[in-house]
Amino acid sequence: MTTSTSIDLSSARFISAEHPAAEGDPAAYFRRDFTVEHGLQSATLRVTALGIVEPYVNGSRVSEDVLTPGWTSYHHRIALSSYDITDQLVVGENALGAVVSEGWAVGKMGFELRRHHYADRPSLFAQLTLVYDDRTVTIDSDATFRVGEGAVRSAGIYDGETYDARLEPTGWSMPGFDDSSWKGATEQKVDAARLVIDAAPPIRRTQELSPVEIITSPSGRTIADFGQVITGWVRLRVRGPAGQTVTLRYAELLTGGEPEYETLRTAQATDRYTLRGWGTETWEPSFTFHGFRYVDVEGWPGELRPSDLTAVVVHSDMTRTGWLETSDPLLSRLHENVVWSMRGNFVGVPTDCPQRDERLGWTGDLHAFAPTAAFLYDVRGVLGSWLQDVAAEQQEKGYVPWYVPDISSTPSAPTALWSDVVVGLPWTLYWEYGDVEILRQNWPAMSAFVDQVEALLDPSGLWGSGFQFGDWLDPDAPASDASGGKTDRHLVATASFVKTLRQMSDAALALGHADDSARYRNLEGRVRKAFRDEYVAASGRLVSDSATAYALAICYDLLDKDQRAHAGARLAHLVAKSGYTVSTGFVGTPLVAHALSQTGYVDTAYLLLTEQDCPSFLYPVTQGATTIWERWDAVRPDGTLNSTGMTSLNHYALGSIADWMHQTIGGLEALEPGYQRMRIAPRPGGGLTSAHLVHDTVRGRVDIAWEIDGGSVTVTVTVPTGASAQVVLPDHPDSAGAEVEVMAGTHSWTYTVPVENKEEYTFDTPLQVLAGDRAAWRTLTGVFKKHLPFPIDASGPEAASVTLSLLLSAIPHRTPELERDLREALVNL
Ligand code: BGC
């Protein structure tokens, strides 16, 4: 969180080289010597840049932070880092240095590929405060600093870094270096009021991975596979002749065994290291980052060994707060993929993707993912800072930009899921952390947005005109128009606005603004009525007969009781009709499984979650995905890329399905802000036999574990001090005893589950009956798939009379293994 500073920062100026930076220019190196006297108590360096800064003292890096200061809306807020460097100083001569590259502020950013969004050259801000026993001495960045060049020949966020080790001036950040060939720094005017201290947690290296394989591609390229799509870069250790250049080009995917660069669009994602030529040289880039699993290595002197390369995982250093494991390895992997996509996209700003020429703080993506993010990590720092940027940009421009920081050349119209993040995110954070200050700080921005949309409503109360992203990336939308899905865009907008108004009314109550609360409640009633008049038949059927439309109407409480039951049934029907593949986009995906389980179709929700045909939640997992893809069908079953231009392989938005996994498989839901009161109600299904959820709430750790062993169920929960929980024991034989109130502590229950009188399937069961039981059919078709080169089909009328044994007898090359596996599957169904 930003703390306003009592330190006087007004004396320090931003300093730069004399001339503006052109594309591909070297980074700026800054330095100056200074003297430390006896009696030093403490030394604090405050530093930031318009660009990316790597500060040095006496020849060593000042900190482990990387990509400092991260990306904020620099016109309003520039994050200042503060380091205690007392131990790095000596009495006598010392030197301060900094390398500053273009970063987000100066370099090419945004899909419009423009430069100089915030400044025309990299510039440094530094203030060193030396506190002595009897006085304080301050050294500020000013024209006494010298500026030159070094090994960092160029560095762009999208294109990568070029480093020529031969050109690093030896000892440049040590005292006494001869900087006479360097120039005096030029002072830049930047308002010190923009400087904010500790805006968000720093970006750091959080993990390292070794290659799982070094591959020679069909065309002869040398490629290291790190086995996991990450965000960061590769560190190399190399020995070789001076002047030899090693080129690393990063990719998320191999197609036909070769690196696939299409997911990067125009980003070059290439680092180059030129050897100085003596000893073992260790290098990693400092001024760029890449989204990748593979790196194509060119120019390596000698044979490349796995130990020569290390992939470095980089993101905002947040505290992990949420975990979920299940007995199904595919579901556990899906959840793991969500975590990796969050890690890959919380690099200062919550971004859409980390690899292509975008990496922008798209509001809709974050809005869809926010409840999942707040479960997995403590996001108060990153998202609290980002919300301040959202509010600052909104106040300046009069609208909530579609992505923040906003570098677009065109204004953003108010849209559902994107612009209303300004209400939805503070509400999610308030709910997670129970801190009403989050609402108070954001209230002006929240009400400005809602008032703006209110003025756009048509006389009946519909948000019925203007651009909308709709159910973005509905798999059925045409490839050329991701917003052109099945669900009417203004249905999405109006439904979403009802939810937003409800959040506003509740937030106003929490803040003690009773009048505002009543006003928003009233408006909610008007918009809800307009929605029902326009889009809902008396029966509960919706005019957009799509899963997303029903999910919205159910989750946002837009229907009366009978209509809701009808809508639930219709939704379950549509989900089954699409073969349990995904038919929802950014809007519907976070809601669809909740809508099913809320209307009594939890089994359907499990079938949807566990489907493996393309496009489905588990399809990418079966294809070896290690992150969440922008589209579930980004890579086709034959391994080729779905060339729509929207195929990032690391996009967290659709990972929002994990919220349902936490609530329904893990069983945790907050009933009050900050989990003072919670509901623990796991609902086993989908063939799962156990699950384990852990969540570190602001009150302490919640732990929920359940296991089904034969006919017995064990549920163990831990509730933190000061909290209470309503526990609903799954499948409990005694409905009166199924609901229990518990206080803090660990509680465990073991009970016998009534054995279901389930129909037994045999070789004499007709295919049609088997196909009617989706889970059974999936298991059996899986067995056939393993043994036969063609699929089996039960869609024709003959399936009513063809039994499994009849089908088997008609297969000429059936093997005993096929029969054995079928028999085993039948027993286990
Ligand atoms: C981004 C999305 C984003 C969308 C909206 C895309 O290019 O990657 O995730 O929300 O644009 O237009």
Short mmCIF file of N, CA, C and O in Angstrom, two decimals, residues 21 44 63 138 165 176 248 283 305 326 335 359 394 449 453 478 500 570 644 680 750 779 792 821:
data_model
loop_
_atom_site.label_atom_id
_atom_site.label_comp_id
_atom_site.label_asym_id
_atom_site.label_seq_id
_atom_site.Cartn_x
_atom_site.Cartn_y
_atom_site.Cartn_z
N ALA A 21 15.98 9.06 -26.43
CA ALA A 21 16.39 7.71 -26.80
C ALA A 21 15.63 7.25 -28.04
O ALA A 21 14.40 7.34 -28.08
N THR A 44 20.24 5.38 3.73
CA THR A 44 19.05 4.90 3.02
C THR A 44 19.08 5.43 1.59
O THR A 44 19.22 6.63 1.37
N SER A 63 20.10 -4.45 -4.37
CA SER A 63 19.04 -5.32 -3.84
C SER A 63 18.74 -6.45 -4.80
O SER A 63 19.22 -6.49 -5.94
N THR A 138 22.40 14.63 2.59
CA THR A 138 21.61 14.03 1.51
C THR A 138 22.33 14.20 0.18
O THR A 138 22.81 15.30 -0.14
N ALA A 165 29.38 -8.05 -23.23
CA ALA A 165 30.18 -8.03 -21.99
C ALA A 165 31.52 -7.33 -22.19
O ALA A 165 32.12 -6.84 -21.23
N GLY A 176 36.44 6.11 -7.60
CA GLY A 176 37.70 6.38 -8.29
C GLY A 176 37.68 6.02 -9.77
O GLY A 176 38.69 6.19 -10.46
N LEU A 248 19.38 -16.07 -27.48
CA LEU A 248 18.30 -16.84 -26.85
C LEU A 248 16.98 -16.29 -27.35
O LEU A 248 16.67 -15.12 -27.13
N TRP A 283 25.43 -14.76 -16.95
CA TRP A 283 24.66 -13.56 -17.32
C TRP A 283 23.18 -13.87 -17.38
O TRP A 283 22.77 -14.99 -17.72
N ARG A 305 24.92 -27.92 -22.41
CA ARG A 305 24.49 -28.92 -21.41
C ARG A 305 23.35 -28.33 -20.58
O ARG A 305 23.30 -27.10 -20.39
N THR A 326 -6.72 -32.22 -5.27
CA THR A 326 -7.82 -33.19 -5.33
C THR A 326 -7.26 -34.55 -5.69
O THR A 326 -6.09 -34.66 -6.10
N HIS A 335 -5.69 -26.74 -11.63
CA HIS A 335 -5.55 -25.72 -10.59
C HIS A 335 -4.12 -25.17 -10.56
O HIS A 335 -3.92 -23.95 -10.44
N ARG A 359 0.75 -7.36 -22.91
CA ARG A 359 1.15 -7.33 -21.49
C ARG A 359 0.57 -6.11 -20.78
O ARG A 359 1.26 -5.39 -20.07
N GLN A 394 -9.07 7.41 -14.21
CA GLN A 394 -10.49 7.69 -14.39
C GLN A 394 -10.78 9.15 -14.06
O GLN A 394 -11.51 9.83 -14.78
N PHE A 449 -18.22 6.05 -11.67
CA PHE A 449 -18.50 5.12 -12.78
C PHE A 449 -19.99 4.80 -12.85
O PHE A 449 -20.60 4.84 -13.92
N VAL A 453 -22.76 5.46 -15.92
CA VAL A 453 -23.58 4.46 -16.64
C VAL A 453 -25.07 4.77 -16.45
O VAL A 453 -25.86 4.61 -17.39
N PRO A 478 -17.20 -15.59 -33.93
CA PRO A 478 -16.35 -15.71 -35.13
C PRO A 478 -14.90 -15.33 -34.81
O PRO A 478 -14.66 -14.47 -33.96
N THR A 500 -23.57 -4.80 -10.23
CA THR A 500 -22.74 -3.66 -9.79
C THR A 500 -23.52 -2.76 -8.84
O THR A 500 -22.99 -2.31 -7.81
N ARG A 570 -32.71 -25.37 -17.87
CA ARG A 570 -32.35 -25.02 -19.24
C ARG A 570 -30.81 -24.93 -19.39
O ARG A 570 -30.23 -25.37 -20.37
N THR A 644 -5.86 -17.43 -34.59
CA THR A 644 -6.86 -16.37 -34.56
C THR A 644 -6.24 -15.07 -34.08
O THR A 644 -6.90 -14.07 -33.97
N ILE A 680 -18.65 -23.88 5.22
CA ILE A 680 -17.77 -24.95 4.74
C ILE A 680 -18.67 -26.07 4.24
O ILE A 680 -19.32 -26.75 5.03
N THR A 750 -16.55 -38.52 10.93
CA THR A 750 -16.49 -39.69 10.04
C THR A 750 -17.87 -40.34 10.09
O THR A 750 -18.43 -40.51 11.17
N THR A 779 -15.68 -42.80 -19.40
CA THR A 779 -14.69 -43.81 -19.02
C THR A 779 -14.58 -44.87 -20.12
O THR A 779 -13.47 -45.26 -20.53
N ILE A 792 -15.77 -44.67 -31.01
CA ILE A 792 -17.04 -45.37 -31.05
C ILE A 792 -18.15 -44.35 -30.82
O ILE A 792 -17.96 -43.34 -30.17
N ASP A 821 -9.69 -54.33 -20.14
CA ASP A 821 -9.83 -52.96 -19.65
C ASP A 821 -11.30 -52.56 -19.55
O ASP A 821 -11.69 -51.83 -18.64
#
